[in-house]
Coordinates of C-alpha atoms in Angstrom, one line a residue:
Chain A
X100 CA 19.9 -9.6 -22.9
X101 CA 21.1 -7.3 -20.5
X102 CA 19.5 -6.0 -16.8
X103 CA 20.1 -3.1 -16.2
X104 CA 19.1 0.1 -13.7
X105 CA 17.6 2.6 -16.2
X106 CA 18.6 6.0 -17.1
X107 CA 16.2 9.3 -17.4
X108 CA 16.7 8.4 -21.2
X109 CA 14.2 4.9 -21.1
X110 CA 11.5 7.2 -19.6
X111 CA 10.3 7.7 -23.1
X112 CA 10.6 4.6 -24.6
X113 CA 9.0 3.2 -21.3
X114 CA 6.1 5.6 -22.1
X115 CA 5.5 4.9 -25.7
X116 CA 5.8 1.4 -25.0
X117 CA 2.6 1.3 -22.3
X118 CA 0.4 3.2 -24.5
X119 CA 1.0 1.0 -27.7
X120 CA 0.9 -1.8 -25.5
X121 CA -3.3 -1.0 -25.2
X122 CA -3.6 -2.9 -22.0
X123 CA -3.6 -0.1 -19.5
X124 CA -5.7 2.8 -18.5
X125 CA -4.2 6.9 -19.1
X126 CA -4.4 6.7 -15.4
X127 CA -2.6 3.4 -15.1
X128 CA -0.4 5.4 -17.8
X129 CA 0.4 8.4 -15.5
X130 CA 0.8 6.4 -11.9
X131 CA 3.8 4.2 -13.9
X132 CA 5.7 6.9 -15.2
X133 CA 5.0 8.8 -12.2
X134 CA 6.7 5.9 -10.2
X135 CA 9.6 5.5 -12.9
X136 CA 10.7 9.3 -12.2
X137 CA 9.9 8.8 -8.5
X138 CA 12.7 5.4 -9.0
X139 CA 14.7 7.4 -11.5
X140 CA 14.9 10.3 -7.6
X141 CA 15.9 6.7 -5.7
X142 CA 12.1 6.5 -3.7
X143 CA 12.3 3.4 -5.7
X144 CA 14.1 0.9 -7.5
X145 CA 13.7 -0.2 -11.0
X146 CA 15.0 -2.3 -13.5
X147 CA 15.2 -2.9 -17.4
X148 CA 15.2 -5.7 -19.5
X149 CA 17.3 -4.5 -22.5
X150 CA 17.3 -7.0 -25.9
X151 CA 19.0 -6.0 -29.2
X152 CA 19.7 -2.4 -28.4
X153 CA 16.0 -1.8 -27.1
X154 CA 14.1 -1.8 -23.3
X155 CA 11.4 -4.1 -23.5
X156 CA 10.7 -4.3 -20.1
X157 CA 10.7 -3.3 -16.5
X158 CA 10.4 -3.4 -12.8
X159 CA 9.7 -1.0 -10.1
X160 CA 10.1 -1.8 -6.7
X161 CA 11.0 -1.1 -3.0
X162 CA 10.7 -1.5 0.6
X163 CA 7.7 -1.5 2.8
X164 CA 7.7 1.2 5.5
X165 CA 7.4 0.2 9.2
X166 CA 8.6 -3.7 7.7
X167 CA 12.1 -5.0 8.5
X168 CA 12.7 -7.1 5.1
X169 CA 9.5 -7.0 3.2
X170 CA 9.3 -5.3 -0.4
X171 CA 6.6 -4.4 -2.7
X172 CA 6.6 -5.2 -6.5
X173 CA 4.5 -2.8 -7.4
X174 CA 5.0 -3.0 -11.2
X175 CA 6.9 -5.8 -13.8
X176 CA 5.7 -4.5 -17.7
X177 CA 7.2 -6.9 -20.3
X178 CA 6.3 -5.5 -23.7
X179 CA 3.8 -7.9 -25.9
X180 CA 6.2 -8.2 -28.7
X181 CA 8.5 -10.2 -26.4
X182 CA 5.8 -11.8 -23.9
X183 CA 6.4 -15.9 -23.5
X184 CA 9.4 -15.6 -24.1
X185 CA 11.1 -16.1 -21.0
X186 CA 12.2 -12.2 -20.3
X187 CA 9.5 -11.5 -17.5
X188 CA 10.7 -15.0 -15.6
X189 CA 14.4 -12.8 -15.6
X190 CA 13.6 -10.2 -14.5
X191 CA 11.3 -11.8 -11.9
X192 CA 14.2 -13.2 -10.9
X193 CA 16.6 -10.1 -11.1
X194 CA 13.9 -8.3 -9.1
X195 CA 14.2 -11.1 -6.2
X196 CA 18.1 -11.5 -6.4
X197 CA 18.1 -7.4 -5.7
X198 CA 16.0 -7.6 -3.1
X199 CA 17.7 -10.4 -1.3
X200 CA 21.0 -8.2 -1.8
X201 CA 19.1 -5.3 -0.1
X202 CA 18.7 -7.9 3.3
X203 CA 14.9 -8.3 1.6
X204 CA 13.2 -12.2 2.6
X205 CA 10.1 -11.5 1.0
X206 CA 8.0 -9.5 -2.0
X207 CA 4.2 -8.2 -1.6
X208 CA 2.2 -7.4 -4.6
X209 CA -1.8 -7.0 -5.4
X210 CA -2.9 -7.0 -9.2
X211 CA -6.6 -7.4 -10.5
X212 CA -8.9 -10.4 -10.5
X213 CA -10.5 -9.4 -13.8
X214 CA -10.3 -12.4 -16.4
X215 CA -7.9 -10.3 -18.4
X216 CA -5.3 -10.5 -15.4
X217 CA -5.3 -14.1 -15.8
X218 CA -2.2 -14.3 -17.5
X219 CA -0.4 -11.7 -14.8
X220 CA -1.4 -14.1 -12.0
X221 CA -0.6 -17.4 -13.9
X222 CA 3.1 -15.4 -14.1
X223 CA 3.3 -14.5 -10.3
X224 CA 2.4 -18.2 -9.3
X225 CA 4.5 -20.3 -11.7
X226 CA 7.1 -17.2 -10.3
X227 CA 6.3 -18.7 -6.7
X228 CA 3.7 -16.2 -5.3
X229 CA 1.0 -17.4 -3.3
X230 CA -2.7 -15.9 -2.3
X231 CA -2.8 -14.0 0.9
X232 CA -5.5 -11.8 0.0
X233 CA -8.4 -10.9 -1.3
X234 CA -10.4 -7.3 -1.9
X235 CA -13.4 -7.7 -3.6
X236 CA -14.5 -4.4 -5.6
X237 CA -11.0 -2.9 -4.8
X238 CA -10.7 -1.6 -8.3
X239 CA -13.8 -1.3 -9.2
X240 CA -17.5 -3.3 -9.3
X241 CA -16.5 -6.9 -10.5
X242 CA -12.3 -6.0 -10.2
X243 CA -11.2 -7.7 -7.2
X244 CA -7.9 -7.0 -5.7
X245 CA -5.5 -10.0 -5.3
X246 CA -2.6 -10.0 -3.0
X247 CA 0.1 -12.3 -3.8
X248 CA 3.5 -12.7 -1.9
X249 CA 6.6 -14.6 -1.9
X250 CA 9.2 -15.7 1.0
X251 CA 12.2 -15.3 -1.0
X252 CA 15.5 -18.3 0.1
X253 CA 18.1 -17.2 1.1
X254 CA 20.4 -18.1 -2.0
Chain B
X238 CA -16.3 17.0 21.4
X239 CA -15.2 18.3 18.4
X240 CA -13.7 16.6 15.0
X241 CA -12.1 19.5 12.6
X242 CA -9.3 19.1 10.2
X243 CA -6.2 19.6 11.6
X244 CA -4.4 23.0 11.8
X245 CA -0.4 23.4 11.5
X246 CA -0.4 24.4 15.4
X247 CA -1.8 20.5 16.2
X248 CA 1.5 18.6 14.9
X249 CA 3.5 19.4 18.2
X250 CA 0.5 18.0 20.6
X251 CA 0.4 14.8 18.5
X252 CA 3.5 14.4 18.1
X253 CA 4.0 14.7 21.5
X254 CA 1.1 12.1 22.7
X255 CA 3.1 9.4 20.2
X256 CA 5.8 9.5 22.1
X257 CA 4.1 10.1 25.1
X258 CA 2.0 6.7 24.9
X259 CA 4.8 4.5 24.6
X260 CA 3.4 2.2 21.8
X261 CA 5.2 3.4 19.1
X262 CA 9.0 2.6 18.1
X263 CA 11.0 6.0 16.6
X264 CA 10.2 4.6 13.1
X265 CA 6.5 4.8 13.8
X266 CA 6.3 8.2 14.7
X267 CA 8.6 9.1 12.2
X268 CA 6.6 7.7 9.4
X269 CA 3.6 8.7 11.4
X270 CA 4.6 12.2 11.7
X271 CA 5.6 12.2 7.8
X272 CA 2.5 11.8 6.5
X273 CA 0.3 14.0 9.0
X274 CA 2.9 16.9 7.2
X275 CA 1.8 15.0 3.9
X276 CA -1.9 15.4 4.6
X277 CA -1.0 19.0 5.4
X278 CA -0.1 19.6 2.7
X279 CA -2.9 18.1 0.9
X280 CA -1.9 14.7 -0.2
X281 CA -4.0 12.6 2.7
X282 CA -7.3 13.4 4.4
X283 CA -7.1 14.1 8.5
X284 CA -9.5 14.7 10.7
X285 CA -8.8 14.9 14.8
X286 CA -10.9 14.8 17.6
X287 CA -10.8 17.9 20.3
X288 CA -12.0 17.3 23.8
X289 CA -12.2 20.4 26.8
X290 CA -10.1 22.1 24.6
X291 CA -7.0 19.4 23.8
X292 CA -6.2 17.3 20.8
X293 CA -6.9 13.4 21.8
X294 CA -7.3 11.5 18.6
X295 CA -6.2 11.6 15.2
X296 CA -6.8 9.7 11.8
X297 CA -4.9 9.7 8.6
X298 CA -6.8 8.6 5.1
X299 CA -6.3 8.8 1.8
X300 CA -8.1 7.6 -1.6
X301 CA -5.8 4.2 -3.0
X302 CA -4.3 5.6 -6.6
X303 CA -6.1 3.2 -9.5
X304 CA -9.2 2.4 -7.8
X305 CA -12.5 4.2 -8.4
X306 CA -14.3 4.4 -4.7
X307 CA -11.1 2.6 -2.3
X308 CA -9.8 4.1 0.5
X309 CA -6.9 3.4 2.8
X310 CA -7.4 4.0 6.8
X311 CA -3.9 4.5 7.3
X312 CA -3.3 5.3 11.0
X313 CA -5.8 5.8 13.4
X314 CA -4.0 7.2 17.1
X315 CA -6.0 7.5 20.4
X316 CA -4.6 9.1 23.7
X317 CA -4.3 6.3 25.7
X318 CA -5.8 8.8 28.6
X319 CA -9.3 8.3 26.5
X320 CA -9.4 5.4 25.3
X321 CA -12.8 3.7 26.3
X322 CA -14.4 6.4 26.0
X323 CA -16.0 6.1 22.7
X324 CA -13.8 8.5 20.9
X325 CA -11.9 6.5 18.8
X326 CA -15.6 4.9 17.0
X327 CA -16.3 8.9 16.8
X328 CA -13.2 9.3 15.3
X329 CA -13.2 6.1 12.7
X330 CA -17.6 7.2 12.0
X331 CA -16.9 10.6 10.9
X332 CA -13.7 9.0 8.7
X333 CA -16.6 6.6 7.5
X334 CA -18.6 9.8 6.8
X335 CA -16.1 11.9 5.2
X336 CA -15.0 9.3 2.6
X337 CA -18.6 8.7 1.8
X338 CA -19.2 12.7 0.9
X339 CA -16.0 12.0 -1.4
X340 CA -17.3 9.7 -3.4
X341 CA -15.6 6.3 -1.5
X342 CA -17.6 3.1 -0.8
X343 CA -14.8 1.1 1.0
X344 CA -12.2 1.7 3.6
X345 CA -9.0 -0.8 3.9
X346 CA -7.1 -1.0 6.4
X347 CA -3.8 -2.6 7.4
X348 CA -2.7 -3.5 11.2
X349 CA -0.3 -5.9 13.1
X350 CA -1.2 -9.8 13.7
X351 CA 0.4 -9.3 17.1
X352 CA -1.1 -9.6 20.7
X353 CA -0.4 -6.0 22.0
X354 CA -2.7 -5.4 19.1
X355 CA -5.7 -7.5 20.0
X356 CA -7.4 -4.5 21.4
X357 CA -7.0 -2.3 17.9
X358 CA -7.9 -5.2 16.1
X359 CA -11.1 -6.1 18.0
X360 CA -11.9 -1.5 17.8
X361 CA -11.9 -2.4 13.6
X362 CA -13.8 -5.6 13.9
X363 CA -16.6 -3.8 16.2
X364 CA -16.7 -0.8 13.6
X365 CA -17.5 -3.6 11.1
X366 CA -14.4 -4.5 9.5
X367 CA -13.6 -8.1 8.7
X368 CA -10.3 -9.8 7.1
X369 CA -9.2 -9.7 3.7
X370 CA -6.2 -11.4 4.0
X371 CA -2.9 -11.7 5.8
X372 CA 0.6 -12.0 4.9
X373 CA 2.9 -13.9 7.4
X374 CA 5.7 -12.1 9.2
X375 CA 4.8 -9.2 6.8
X376 CA 6.6 -6.4 9.9
X377 CA 9.1 -8.6 11.2
X378 CA 9.5 -12.4 12.4
X379 CA 6.3 -13.8 14.1
X380 CA 4.4 -10.2 13.5
X381 CA 1.7 -10.8 10.7
X382 CA 0.2 -8.2 8.2
X383 CA -3.7 -8.4 9.0
X384 CA -5.8 -6.9 5.8
X385 CA -9.3 -5.8 6.9
X386 CA -11.8 -4.1 4.6
X387 CA -15.4 -2.7 5.5
X388 CA -17.8 -2.0 2.8
X389 CA -19.7 1.6 3.4
X390 CA -22.9 1.6 3.4
X391 CA -24.6 4.4 1.1
X392 CA -26.9 6.7 4.0

């Protein structure tokens, strides 16, 4: 398993994996790829995880503007074929290490409160994130935004 | 009092007012002007308030991506010389009207929990915003992020 920064050549694999996965709307995939491209251009930080020569997961994160040491974890995607293998945890910890190295002290993320996002929320809670807010119907009627934060301890 | 969309020629007046006001750091002013420019380019919505032929206040807002009907109110600035005159309320209501016209159903905003932001928080609370989250030390040590939301009723 290798965690590394992505190259332009990883874009197509990620686009296909997001589409094949079936969990995302066209708009979500469009925004994810826009942010991936902005990451390649240097506007965000990106990490990908490769196993057996194939990219299986990636994360997109970036410093929150007007803050001293807060970072947003915008997106963490793990190919369904390798979910429940611990690969997501490795990626999440790599994001933390990377943010810490850049002087970050906290990660903030927003995710859906929908029942089909329960596994994602559990994933973040097991990783040490706690809920700091909830905006009712934010994404859509009945689809709240849950705001999570994790304080990164110095290692 | 006139509420209107800004023109390129309002940029300098706003930059000077933000600087003269004394409440903002250089980085905050830089980000505010970047967003004003992005607004002129169509990436955000902007409204300015003019009294006696001079621009005294402006707001920057925009649709929250991946949501159906949620908008962010990124910034609302009222020149200190005209604060407490009701001009801020007029502007905030104009933002609401504008968002409603574009199909928006809720406004979300983030502001500081610092004591010197108490007047801002009171302003939003009087306008009907309620607290939906708090991220400790988000902006800096001792400087929490308070997340407000207001559901816009159809008129």
